[in-house]
Coordinates of C-alpha atoms and ligand atoms in Angstrom, one line a residue:
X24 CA 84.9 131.0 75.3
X25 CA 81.6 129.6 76.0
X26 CA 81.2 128.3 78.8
X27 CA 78.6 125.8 81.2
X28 CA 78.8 125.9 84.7
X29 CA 78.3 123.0 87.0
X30 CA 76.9 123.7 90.4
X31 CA 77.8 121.7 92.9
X32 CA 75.0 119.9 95.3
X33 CA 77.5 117.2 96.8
X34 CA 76.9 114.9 94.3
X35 CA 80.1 112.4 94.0
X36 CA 79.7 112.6 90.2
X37 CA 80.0 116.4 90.2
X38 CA 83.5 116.5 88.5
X39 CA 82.1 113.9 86.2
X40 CA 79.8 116.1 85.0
X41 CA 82.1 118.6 83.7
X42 CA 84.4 116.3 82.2
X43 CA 81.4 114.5 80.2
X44 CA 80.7 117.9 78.9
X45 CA 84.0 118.5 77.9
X46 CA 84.3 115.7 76.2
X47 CA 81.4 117.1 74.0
X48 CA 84.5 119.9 73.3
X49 CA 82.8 122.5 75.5
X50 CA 84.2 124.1 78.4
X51 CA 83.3 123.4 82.0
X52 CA 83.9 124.4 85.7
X53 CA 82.4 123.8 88.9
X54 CA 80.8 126.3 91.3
X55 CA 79.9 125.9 94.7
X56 CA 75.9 126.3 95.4
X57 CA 76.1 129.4 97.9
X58 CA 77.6 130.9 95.0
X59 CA 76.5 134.8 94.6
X60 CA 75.1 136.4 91.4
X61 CA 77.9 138.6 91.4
X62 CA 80.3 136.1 90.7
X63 CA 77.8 134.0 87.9
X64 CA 78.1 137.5 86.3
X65 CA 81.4 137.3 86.9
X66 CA 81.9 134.2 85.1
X67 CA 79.2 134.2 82.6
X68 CA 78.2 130.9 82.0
X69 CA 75.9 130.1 79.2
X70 CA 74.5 127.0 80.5
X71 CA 74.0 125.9 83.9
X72 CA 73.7 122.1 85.4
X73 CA 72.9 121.7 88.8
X74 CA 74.1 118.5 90.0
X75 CA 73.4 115.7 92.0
X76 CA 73.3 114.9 95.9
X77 CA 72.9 113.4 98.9
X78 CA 70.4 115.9 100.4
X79 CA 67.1 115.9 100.4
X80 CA 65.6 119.3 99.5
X81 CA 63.2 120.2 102.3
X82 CA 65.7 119.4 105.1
X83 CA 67.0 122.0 107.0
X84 CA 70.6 123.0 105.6
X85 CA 70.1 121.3 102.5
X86 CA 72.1 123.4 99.8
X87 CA 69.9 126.0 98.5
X88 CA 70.6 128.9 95.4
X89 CA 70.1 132.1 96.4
X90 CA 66.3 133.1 96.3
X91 CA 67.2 135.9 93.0
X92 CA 69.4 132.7 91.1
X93 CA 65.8 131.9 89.1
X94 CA 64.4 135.4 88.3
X95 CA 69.0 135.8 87.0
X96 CA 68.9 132.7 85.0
X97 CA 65.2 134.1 83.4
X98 CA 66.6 137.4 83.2
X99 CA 70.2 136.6 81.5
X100 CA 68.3 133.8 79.2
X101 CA 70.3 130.9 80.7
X102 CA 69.0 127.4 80.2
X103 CA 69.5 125.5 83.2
X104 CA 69.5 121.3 83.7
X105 CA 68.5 119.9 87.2
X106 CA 70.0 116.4 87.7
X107 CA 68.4 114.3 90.2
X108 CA 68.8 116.7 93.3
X109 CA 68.9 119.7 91.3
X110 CA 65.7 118.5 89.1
X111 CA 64.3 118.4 93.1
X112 CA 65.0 122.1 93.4
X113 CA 64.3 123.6 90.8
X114 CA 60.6 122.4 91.6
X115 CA 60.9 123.2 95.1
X116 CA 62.3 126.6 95.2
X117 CA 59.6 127.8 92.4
X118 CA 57.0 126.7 94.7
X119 CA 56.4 122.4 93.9
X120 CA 56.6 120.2 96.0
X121 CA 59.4 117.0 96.6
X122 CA 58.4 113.8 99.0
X123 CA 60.4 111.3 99.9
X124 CA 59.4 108.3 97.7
X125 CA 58.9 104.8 100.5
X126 CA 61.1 102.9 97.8
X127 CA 64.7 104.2 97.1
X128 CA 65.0 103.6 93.2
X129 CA 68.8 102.4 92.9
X130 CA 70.3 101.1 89.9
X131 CA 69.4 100.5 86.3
X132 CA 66.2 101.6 85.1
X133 CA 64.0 101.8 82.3
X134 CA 62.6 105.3 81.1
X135 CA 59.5 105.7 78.8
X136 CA 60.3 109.0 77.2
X137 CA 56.2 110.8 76.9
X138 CA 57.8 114.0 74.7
X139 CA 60.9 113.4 72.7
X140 CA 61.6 117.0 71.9
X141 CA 64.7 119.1 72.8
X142 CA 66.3 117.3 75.6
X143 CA 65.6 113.9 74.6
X144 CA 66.3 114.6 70.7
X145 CA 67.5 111.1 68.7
X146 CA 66.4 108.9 71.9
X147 CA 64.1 106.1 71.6
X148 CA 60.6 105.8 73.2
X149 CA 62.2 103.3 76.1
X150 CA 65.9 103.8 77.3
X151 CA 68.1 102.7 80.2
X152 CA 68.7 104.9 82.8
X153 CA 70.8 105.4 85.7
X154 CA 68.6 106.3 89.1
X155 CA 70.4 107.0 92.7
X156 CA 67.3 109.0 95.1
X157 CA 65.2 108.7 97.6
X158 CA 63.2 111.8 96.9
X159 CA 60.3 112.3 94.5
X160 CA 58.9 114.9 92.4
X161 CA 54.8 115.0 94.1
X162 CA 53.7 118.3 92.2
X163 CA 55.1 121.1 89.4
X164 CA 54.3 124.6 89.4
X165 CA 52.7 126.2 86.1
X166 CA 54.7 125.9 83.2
X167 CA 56.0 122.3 83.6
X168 CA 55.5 119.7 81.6
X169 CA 56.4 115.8 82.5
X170 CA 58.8 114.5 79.3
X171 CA 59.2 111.1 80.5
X172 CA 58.7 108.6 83.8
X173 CA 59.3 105.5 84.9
X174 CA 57.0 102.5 86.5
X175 CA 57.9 103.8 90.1
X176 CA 58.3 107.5 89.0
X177 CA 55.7 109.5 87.4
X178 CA 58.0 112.7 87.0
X179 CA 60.9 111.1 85.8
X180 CA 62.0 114.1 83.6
X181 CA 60.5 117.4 82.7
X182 CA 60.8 120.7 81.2
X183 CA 59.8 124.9 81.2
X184 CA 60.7 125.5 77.7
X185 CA 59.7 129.4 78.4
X186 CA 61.8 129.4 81.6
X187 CA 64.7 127.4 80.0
X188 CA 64.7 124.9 82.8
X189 CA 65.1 121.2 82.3
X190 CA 65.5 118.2 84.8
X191 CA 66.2 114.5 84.8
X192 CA 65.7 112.3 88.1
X193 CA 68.8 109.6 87.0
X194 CA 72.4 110.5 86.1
X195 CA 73.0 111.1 82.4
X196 CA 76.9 111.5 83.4
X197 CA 77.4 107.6 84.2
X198 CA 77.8 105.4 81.8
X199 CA 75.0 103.4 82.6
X200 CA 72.3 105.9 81.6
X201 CA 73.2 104.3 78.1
X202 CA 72.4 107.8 76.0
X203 CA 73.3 109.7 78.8
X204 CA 76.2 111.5 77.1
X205 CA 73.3 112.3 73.8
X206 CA 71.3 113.9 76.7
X207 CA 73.9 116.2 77.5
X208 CA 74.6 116.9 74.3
X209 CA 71.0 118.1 73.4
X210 CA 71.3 120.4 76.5
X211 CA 74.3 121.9 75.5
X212 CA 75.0 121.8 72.1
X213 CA 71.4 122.4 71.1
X214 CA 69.3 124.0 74.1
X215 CA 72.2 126.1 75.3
X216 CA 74.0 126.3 71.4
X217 CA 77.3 126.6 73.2
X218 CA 79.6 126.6 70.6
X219 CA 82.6 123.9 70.8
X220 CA 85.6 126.1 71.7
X221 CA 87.1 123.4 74.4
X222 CA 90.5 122.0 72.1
X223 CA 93.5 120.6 73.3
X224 CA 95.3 121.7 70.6
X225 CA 94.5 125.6 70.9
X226 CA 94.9 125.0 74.5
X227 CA 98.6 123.8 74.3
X228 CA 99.4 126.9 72.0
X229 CA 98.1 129.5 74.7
X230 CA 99.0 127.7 77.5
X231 CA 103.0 128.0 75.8
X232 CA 102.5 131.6 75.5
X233 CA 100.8 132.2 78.9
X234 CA 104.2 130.5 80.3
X235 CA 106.5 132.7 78.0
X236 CA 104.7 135.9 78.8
X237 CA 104.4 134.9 82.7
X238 CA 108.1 134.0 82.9
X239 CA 109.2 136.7 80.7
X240 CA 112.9 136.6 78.5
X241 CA 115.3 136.3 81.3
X242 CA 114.0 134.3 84.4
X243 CA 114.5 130.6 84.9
X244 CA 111.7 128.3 86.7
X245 CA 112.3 124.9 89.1
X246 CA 110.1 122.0 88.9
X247 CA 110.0 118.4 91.0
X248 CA 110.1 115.8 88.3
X249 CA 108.6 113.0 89.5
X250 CA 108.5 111.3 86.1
X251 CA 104.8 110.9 86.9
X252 CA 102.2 111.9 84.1
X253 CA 101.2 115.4 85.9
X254 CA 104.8 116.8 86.7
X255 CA 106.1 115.1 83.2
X256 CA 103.3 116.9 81.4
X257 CA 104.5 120.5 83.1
X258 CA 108.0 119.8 82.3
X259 CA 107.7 119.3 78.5
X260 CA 104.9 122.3 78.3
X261 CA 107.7 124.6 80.1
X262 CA 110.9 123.1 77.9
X263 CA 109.0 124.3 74.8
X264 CA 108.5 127.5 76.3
X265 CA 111.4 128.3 77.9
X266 CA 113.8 125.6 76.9
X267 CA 117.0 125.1 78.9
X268 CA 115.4 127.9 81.7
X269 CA 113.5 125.2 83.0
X270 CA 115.5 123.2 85.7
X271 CA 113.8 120.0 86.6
X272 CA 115.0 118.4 90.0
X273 CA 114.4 114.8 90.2
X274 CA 114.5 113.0 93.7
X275 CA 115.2 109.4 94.0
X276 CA 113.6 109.1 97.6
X277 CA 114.2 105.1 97.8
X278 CA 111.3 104.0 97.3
X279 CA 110.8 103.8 93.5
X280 CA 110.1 100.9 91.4
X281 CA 112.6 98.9 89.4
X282 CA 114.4 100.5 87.1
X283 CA 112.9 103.8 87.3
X284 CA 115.3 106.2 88.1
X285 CA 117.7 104.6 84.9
X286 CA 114.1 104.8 82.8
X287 CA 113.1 108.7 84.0
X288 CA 116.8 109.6 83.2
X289 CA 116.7 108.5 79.9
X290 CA 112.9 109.6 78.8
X291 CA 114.6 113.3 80.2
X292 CA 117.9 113.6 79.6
X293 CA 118.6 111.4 76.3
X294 CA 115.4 111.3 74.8
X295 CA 113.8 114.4 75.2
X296 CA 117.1 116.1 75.5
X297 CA 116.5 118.5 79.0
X298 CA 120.0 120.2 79.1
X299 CA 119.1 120.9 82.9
X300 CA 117.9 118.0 84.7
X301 CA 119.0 117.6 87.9
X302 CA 119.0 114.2 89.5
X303 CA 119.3 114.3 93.0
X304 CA 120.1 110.7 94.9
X305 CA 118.8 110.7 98.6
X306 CA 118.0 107.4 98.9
X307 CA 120.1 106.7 102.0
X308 CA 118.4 109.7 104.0
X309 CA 115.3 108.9 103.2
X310 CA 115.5 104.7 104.4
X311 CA 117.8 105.8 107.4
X312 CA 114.9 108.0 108.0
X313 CA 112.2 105.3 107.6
X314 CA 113.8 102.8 109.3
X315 CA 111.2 101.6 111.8
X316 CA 108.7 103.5 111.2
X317 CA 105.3 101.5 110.5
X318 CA 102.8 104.5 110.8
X319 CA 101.5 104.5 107.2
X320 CA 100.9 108.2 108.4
X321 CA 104.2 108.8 109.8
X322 CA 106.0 106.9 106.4
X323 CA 104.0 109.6 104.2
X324 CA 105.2 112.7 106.5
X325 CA 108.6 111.8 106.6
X326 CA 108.9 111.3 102.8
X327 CA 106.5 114.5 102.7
X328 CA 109.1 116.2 104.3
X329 CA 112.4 114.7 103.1
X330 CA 111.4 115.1 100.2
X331 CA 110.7 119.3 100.7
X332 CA 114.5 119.5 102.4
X333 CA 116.1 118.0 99.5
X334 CA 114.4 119.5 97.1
X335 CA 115.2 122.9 99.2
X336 CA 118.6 122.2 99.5
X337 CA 119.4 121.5 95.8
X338 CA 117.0 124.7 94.8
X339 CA 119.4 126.8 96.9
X340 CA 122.3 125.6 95.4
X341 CA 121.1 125.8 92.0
X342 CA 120.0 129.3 92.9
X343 CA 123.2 130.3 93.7
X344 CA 124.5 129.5 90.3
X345 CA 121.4 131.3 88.5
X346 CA 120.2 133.8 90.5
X347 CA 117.1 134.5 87.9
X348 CA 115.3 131.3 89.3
X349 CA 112.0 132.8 90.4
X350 CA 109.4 130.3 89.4
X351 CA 108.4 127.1 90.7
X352 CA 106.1 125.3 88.6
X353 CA 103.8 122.5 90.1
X354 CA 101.6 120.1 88.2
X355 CA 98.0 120.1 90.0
X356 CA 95.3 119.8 88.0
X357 CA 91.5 120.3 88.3
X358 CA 90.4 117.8 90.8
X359 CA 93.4 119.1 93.4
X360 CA 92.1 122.2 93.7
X361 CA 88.7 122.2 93.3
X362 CA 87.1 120.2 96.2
X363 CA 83.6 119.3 95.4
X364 CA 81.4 118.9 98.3
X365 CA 81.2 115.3 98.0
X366 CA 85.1 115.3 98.5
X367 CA 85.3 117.9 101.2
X368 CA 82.6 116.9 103.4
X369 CA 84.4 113.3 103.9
X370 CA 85.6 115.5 107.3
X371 CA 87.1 112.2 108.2
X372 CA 90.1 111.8 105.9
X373 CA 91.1 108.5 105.4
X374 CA 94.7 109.3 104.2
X375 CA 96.7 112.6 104.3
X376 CA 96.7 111.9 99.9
X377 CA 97.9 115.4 99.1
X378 CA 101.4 115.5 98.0
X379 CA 102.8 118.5 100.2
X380 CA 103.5 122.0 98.9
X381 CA 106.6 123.5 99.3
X382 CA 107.4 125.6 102.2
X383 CA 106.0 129.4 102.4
X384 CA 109.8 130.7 102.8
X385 CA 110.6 129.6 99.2
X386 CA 110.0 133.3 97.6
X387 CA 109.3 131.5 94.4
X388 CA 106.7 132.5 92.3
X389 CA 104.0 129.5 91.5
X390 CA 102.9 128.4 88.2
X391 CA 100.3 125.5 87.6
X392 CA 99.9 125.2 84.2
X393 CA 97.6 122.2 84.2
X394 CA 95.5 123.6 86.4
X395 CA 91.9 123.6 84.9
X396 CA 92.8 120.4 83.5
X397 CA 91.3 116.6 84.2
X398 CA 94.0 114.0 84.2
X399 CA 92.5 112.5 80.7
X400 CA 93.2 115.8 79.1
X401 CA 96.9 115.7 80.5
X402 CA 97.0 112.4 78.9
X403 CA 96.4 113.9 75.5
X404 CA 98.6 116.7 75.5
X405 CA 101.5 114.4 76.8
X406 CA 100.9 112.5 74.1
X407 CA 100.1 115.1 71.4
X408 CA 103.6 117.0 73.2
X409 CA 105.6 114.3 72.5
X410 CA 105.9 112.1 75.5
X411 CA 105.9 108.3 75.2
X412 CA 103.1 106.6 76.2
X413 CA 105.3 104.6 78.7
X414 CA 105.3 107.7 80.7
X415 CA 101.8 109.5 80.1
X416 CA 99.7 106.1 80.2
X417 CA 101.7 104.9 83.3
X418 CA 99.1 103.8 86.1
X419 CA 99.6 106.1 88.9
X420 CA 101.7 105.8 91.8
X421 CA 101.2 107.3 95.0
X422 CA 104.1 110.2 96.4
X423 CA 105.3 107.6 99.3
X424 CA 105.7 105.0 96.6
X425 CA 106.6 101.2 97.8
X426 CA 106.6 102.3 101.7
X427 CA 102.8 102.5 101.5
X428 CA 102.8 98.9 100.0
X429 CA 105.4 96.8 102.8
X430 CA 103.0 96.9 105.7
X431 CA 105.2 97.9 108.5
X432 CA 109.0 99.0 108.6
X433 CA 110.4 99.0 105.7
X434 CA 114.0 98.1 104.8
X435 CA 116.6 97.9 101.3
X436 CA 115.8 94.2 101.4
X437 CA 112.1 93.9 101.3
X438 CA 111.6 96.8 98.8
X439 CA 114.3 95.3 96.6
X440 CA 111.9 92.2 96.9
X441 CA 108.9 94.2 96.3
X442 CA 110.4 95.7 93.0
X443 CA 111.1 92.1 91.5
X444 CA 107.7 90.9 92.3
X445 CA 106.0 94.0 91.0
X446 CA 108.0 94.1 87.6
X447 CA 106.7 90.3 87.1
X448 CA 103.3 91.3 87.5
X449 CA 103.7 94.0 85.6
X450 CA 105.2 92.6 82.5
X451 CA 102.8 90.3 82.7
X452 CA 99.7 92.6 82.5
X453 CA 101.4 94.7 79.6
X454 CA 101.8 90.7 77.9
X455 CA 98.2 90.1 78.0
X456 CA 97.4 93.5 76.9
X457 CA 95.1 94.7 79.5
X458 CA 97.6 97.2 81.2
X459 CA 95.5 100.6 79.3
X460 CA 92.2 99.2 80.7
X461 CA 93.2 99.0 84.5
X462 CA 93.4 101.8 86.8
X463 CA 96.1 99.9 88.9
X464 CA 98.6 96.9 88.9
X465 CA 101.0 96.8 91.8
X466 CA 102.0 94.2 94.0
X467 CA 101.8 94.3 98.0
X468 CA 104.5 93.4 100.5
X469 CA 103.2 91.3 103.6
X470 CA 105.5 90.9 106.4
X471 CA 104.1 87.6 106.8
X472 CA 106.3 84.4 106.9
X473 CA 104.2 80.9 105.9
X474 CA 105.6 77.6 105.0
X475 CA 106.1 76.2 101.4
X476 CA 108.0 73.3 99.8
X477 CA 110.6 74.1 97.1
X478 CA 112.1 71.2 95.3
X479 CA 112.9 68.8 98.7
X480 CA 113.2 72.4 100.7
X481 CA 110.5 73.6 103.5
X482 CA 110.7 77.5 102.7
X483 CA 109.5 80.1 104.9
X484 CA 108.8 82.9 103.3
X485 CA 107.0 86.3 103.3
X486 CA 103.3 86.8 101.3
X487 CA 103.2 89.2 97.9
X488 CA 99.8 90.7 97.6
X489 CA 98.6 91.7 94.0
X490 CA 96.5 94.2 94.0
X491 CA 94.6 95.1 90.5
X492 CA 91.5 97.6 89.9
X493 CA 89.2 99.1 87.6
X494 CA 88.2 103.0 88.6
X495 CA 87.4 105.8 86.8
X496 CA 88.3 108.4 89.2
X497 CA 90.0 106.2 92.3
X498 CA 87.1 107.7 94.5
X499 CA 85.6 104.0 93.8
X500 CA 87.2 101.1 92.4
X501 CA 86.5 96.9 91.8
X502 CA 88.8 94.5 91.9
X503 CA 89.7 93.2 88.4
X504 CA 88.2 90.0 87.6
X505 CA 91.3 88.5 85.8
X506 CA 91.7 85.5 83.9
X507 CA 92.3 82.4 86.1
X508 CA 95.6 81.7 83.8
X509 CA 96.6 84.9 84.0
X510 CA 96.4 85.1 87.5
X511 CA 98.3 81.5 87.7
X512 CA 100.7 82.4 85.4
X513 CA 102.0 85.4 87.7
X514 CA 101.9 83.4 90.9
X515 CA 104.1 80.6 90.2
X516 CA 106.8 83.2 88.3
X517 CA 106.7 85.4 91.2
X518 CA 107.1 82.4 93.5
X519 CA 109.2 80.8 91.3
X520 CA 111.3 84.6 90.5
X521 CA 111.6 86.5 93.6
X522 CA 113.6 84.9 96.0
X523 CA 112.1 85.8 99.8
X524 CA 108.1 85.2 98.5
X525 CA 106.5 81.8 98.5
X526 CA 102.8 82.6 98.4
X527 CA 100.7 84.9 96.3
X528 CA 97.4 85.8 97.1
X529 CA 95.1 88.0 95.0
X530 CA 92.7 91.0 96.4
X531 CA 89.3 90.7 96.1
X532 CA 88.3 94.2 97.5
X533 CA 86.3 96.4 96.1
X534 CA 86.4 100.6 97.3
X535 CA 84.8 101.3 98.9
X536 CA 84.8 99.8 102.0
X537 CA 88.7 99.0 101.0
X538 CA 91.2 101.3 99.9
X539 CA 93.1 101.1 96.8
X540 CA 96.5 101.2 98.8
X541 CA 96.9 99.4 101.3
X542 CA 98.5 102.0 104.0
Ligands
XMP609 P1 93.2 105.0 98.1 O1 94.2 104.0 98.6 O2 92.8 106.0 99.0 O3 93.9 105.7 96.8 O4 92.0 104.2 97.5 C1 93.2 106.4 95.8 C2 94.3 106.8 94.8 O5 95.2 107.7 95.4 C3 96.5 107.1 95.3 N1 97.2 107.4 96.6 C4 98.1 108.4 96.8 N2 98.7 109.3 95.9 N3 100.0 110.1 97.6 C5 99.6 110.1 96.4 O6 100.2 110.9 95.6 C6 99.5 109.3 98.6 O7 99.9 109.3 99.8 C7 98.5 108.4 98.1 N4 97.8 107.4 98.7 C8 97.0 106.8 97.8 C9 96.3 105.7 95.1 O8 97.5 105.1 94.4 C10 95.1 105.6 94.3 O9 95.3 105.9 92.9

């Protein structure tokens, strides 16, 4: 399959990238920038887009390719695209020259195209652009040719149509470079003619077989249903491969929203008809266990962990009763395993997100079936597999659940609180239709007791926090700006609903500096 490889310069919008050119129905992946020539030969790419980021080129231990990357791509006939810090070193490492520009250009933009061949195909001679740098192209070496600039950037765009290298100083992945996605699609539909191979459907069909030839006639395979998009996804991909071989194990770890245990059972058990779905009910170890505890850290490690020992425990016994259990399948996808730079050199991590592996001891066999996948594709082959939309377009919710969202200890009481407020809210959205366009709806639990009046009654009672965003990704996010009625509308029936909450308040945080959660 053709394929364009995305190397990664530890620009945030790396995995963006890919998934943009995907969406053009080509395949992607990202490489790292020290990568060797041995393994681009390895992988064969037919196109290559150097991505954005935060480096400047001429700084000491800025990412660099490998000195022999230009005379390979010139050699193997491989168009490449520099985008904004790629575009800088392609120039530099050929033997131009980068300077940092006194006035960071930031934002929207507006490009005069000079030359609207090739790469800028179908695009008119003035288009809005997309520009994040601080750095500036000063002079080309021979065989460059400006295509366009802006009022603050002479070399806003250029091209070596006998080396095959193009770059652009803005971001045709974001949506604000308003032809961005056009741009992309001149590079690699018709610069690199990479053919369109990239379809969910053939990829369901092979991804079936892979599973049936992996796991072979006899052997069964265990998976931790969390009724989430990912694991659901992996669960219907391995029942039509293997059918009843597949034993899903679904933990209720006591912190689940309302109603969801009775809802996951059903989707499973009645209406996609799993004959081996195995709901486990631990609830009582795992709030015995939290009982206390208000380290957001410590709440996710003991869940973490819980959650492993049960899921052991019941593996073991199930085990016992079919000894050919010798998979376990996991539902990570693209972005879990492939770390871009952006993501791994946040050496600070703000949260320990990663939902834990299970232990080393477990001789199982792993399968990851969605791994090369973005969650948007998931989407689409839950849907095209059958899933209801309740379950693939579900907003996501974090492993530890409702103890991340009651700030401190958390107990039956205040969760069972939580739940009733977050189902109003909830409802609510879905109501006013608006529940596909968010990222996140939930509500918040603050141990905090203020004074109302009731009817004749002083209350006082704790503070719900509703918490709504817009993200593509979750590695930024704004706060929704809902309707005033709206917003109204769920206050007074939360207040007026959930007995223990007399105040609502709604989050005006953006991320950053906030986090989406709030532990
Ligand atoms: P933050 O709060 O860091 O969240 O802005 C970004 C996204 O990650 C989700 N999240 C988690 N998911 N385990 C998870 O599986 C966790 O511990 C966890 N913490 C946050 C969050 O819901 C948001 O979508």
């Amino acid at each position: 399959m053709d394929k364009i490889c995305v190397i990664d310069m530890g620009s945030q919008y790396t995995h963006l990238i890919v998934r943009r050119i995907r969406e053009l129905g080509v395949y992607s992946e990202i490489l790292p920038y020290n990568v060797s020539i041995e393994e681009l030969k390895r992988v064969n790419p037919k196109g290559i887009v150097l991505s954005g980021g935060p480096s400047s080129v001429y700084e000491e231990d800025s990412p660099q390719l490998t000195k022999i990357f230009f005379s390979f791509v010139k050699e193997e006939k491989i168009p490449v695209l520099g985008i904004c810090y790629g575009l800088h070193l392609i120039i530099h490492q050929l033997g131009g020259r980068i300077k940092p520009f006194k006035q960071k250009e930031y934002g929207k933009t507006e490009l005069e195209i000079l030359k609207p061949k090739k790469l800028f195909e179908s695009l008119d001679k003035r288009e809005t652009v997309w520009m994040s740098h601080g750095d500036q192209v000063e002079s080309m070496p021979d065989g460059f040719e400006v295509l366009a600039r802006t009022s603050t950037c002479p070399i806003a765009a250029y091209a070596n149509e006998r080396l095959n290298l193009f770059g652009v100083q803005f971001h045709p992945e974001v949506i604000h470079t308003q032809k961005g996605i056009t741009i992309l699609k001149n590079f690699v539909l018709n610069i690199v003619k990479a053919k369109k191979e990239w379809k969910l459907e053939n990829w369901i069909e092979k991804s079936i077989e892979n599973i049936k030839k992996e796991v072979g006639p006899k052997n069964r395979v265990i998976l931790g249903l969390s009724g989430g998009v990912d694991s659901s996804v992996v669960a219907i991909l391995l029942q039509k491969a293997i059918g009843s071989r597949l034993h899903s194990i679904f933990v209720n770890n006591g912190v689940l929203r309302k109603n969801e245990v009775v809802e996951v059972k059903k989707t499973f058990e009645q209406e996609l008809k799993f004959e081996n779905f195995h709901y486990v009910n631990a609830e009582g170890l795992f709030l015995e266990r939290l009982k206390k505890i208000d380290d957001p850290e410590e709440k996710r490690h003991i869940i973490g962990h819980t959650f492993i020992e049960v899921f052991e425990k019941k593996t073991i016994e199930l085990e016992k009763v079919y000894p050919d259990i010798k998979y376990l399948a996991q539902g990570t996808i693209y972005p879990d395993r492939v770390e871009t730079s952006a993501t791994s050199n946040a050496s600070v991590k703000i949260k320990s997100h990663h939902n834990l592996t299970l232990p080393d001891n477990m001789t199982l066999k792993i399968i990851e079936p969605l791994k090369e996948l973005y969650k948007d594709e998931v989407r689409k082959i839950g849907l095209q597999l059958g899933l209801p939309e309740s379950i693939v377009l579900r907003h996501p919710f974090p492993g530890p659940g409702l103890a991340v969202r009651i700030i401190g200890p958390i107990d039956k009481k205040k969760l069972d609180i939580l739940r009733d407020a977050d189902k109003v809210l909830i409802d609510e959205i879905k109501k006013a239709k608006i529940y596909d366009s968010l990222w996140q709806a939930f509500c918040v639990f603050l141990p905090l007791k203020t004074v109302g009046i009731m009817g004749d009654y002083r209350t006082y009672e704790y503070i719900c926090a509703i918490r709504v965003v817009e993200s593509l990704d979750a590695m930024t996010a704004n706060f929704a700006k809902l309707d005033w009625e709206l917003l109204e509308k769920i206050g007074t029936r939360i207040i007026n609903e959930v007995k223990g909450i007399n105040r609502v308040v709604y989050d005006i945080s953006n991320k950053p500096p906030s986090t989406i959660e709030y532990e």
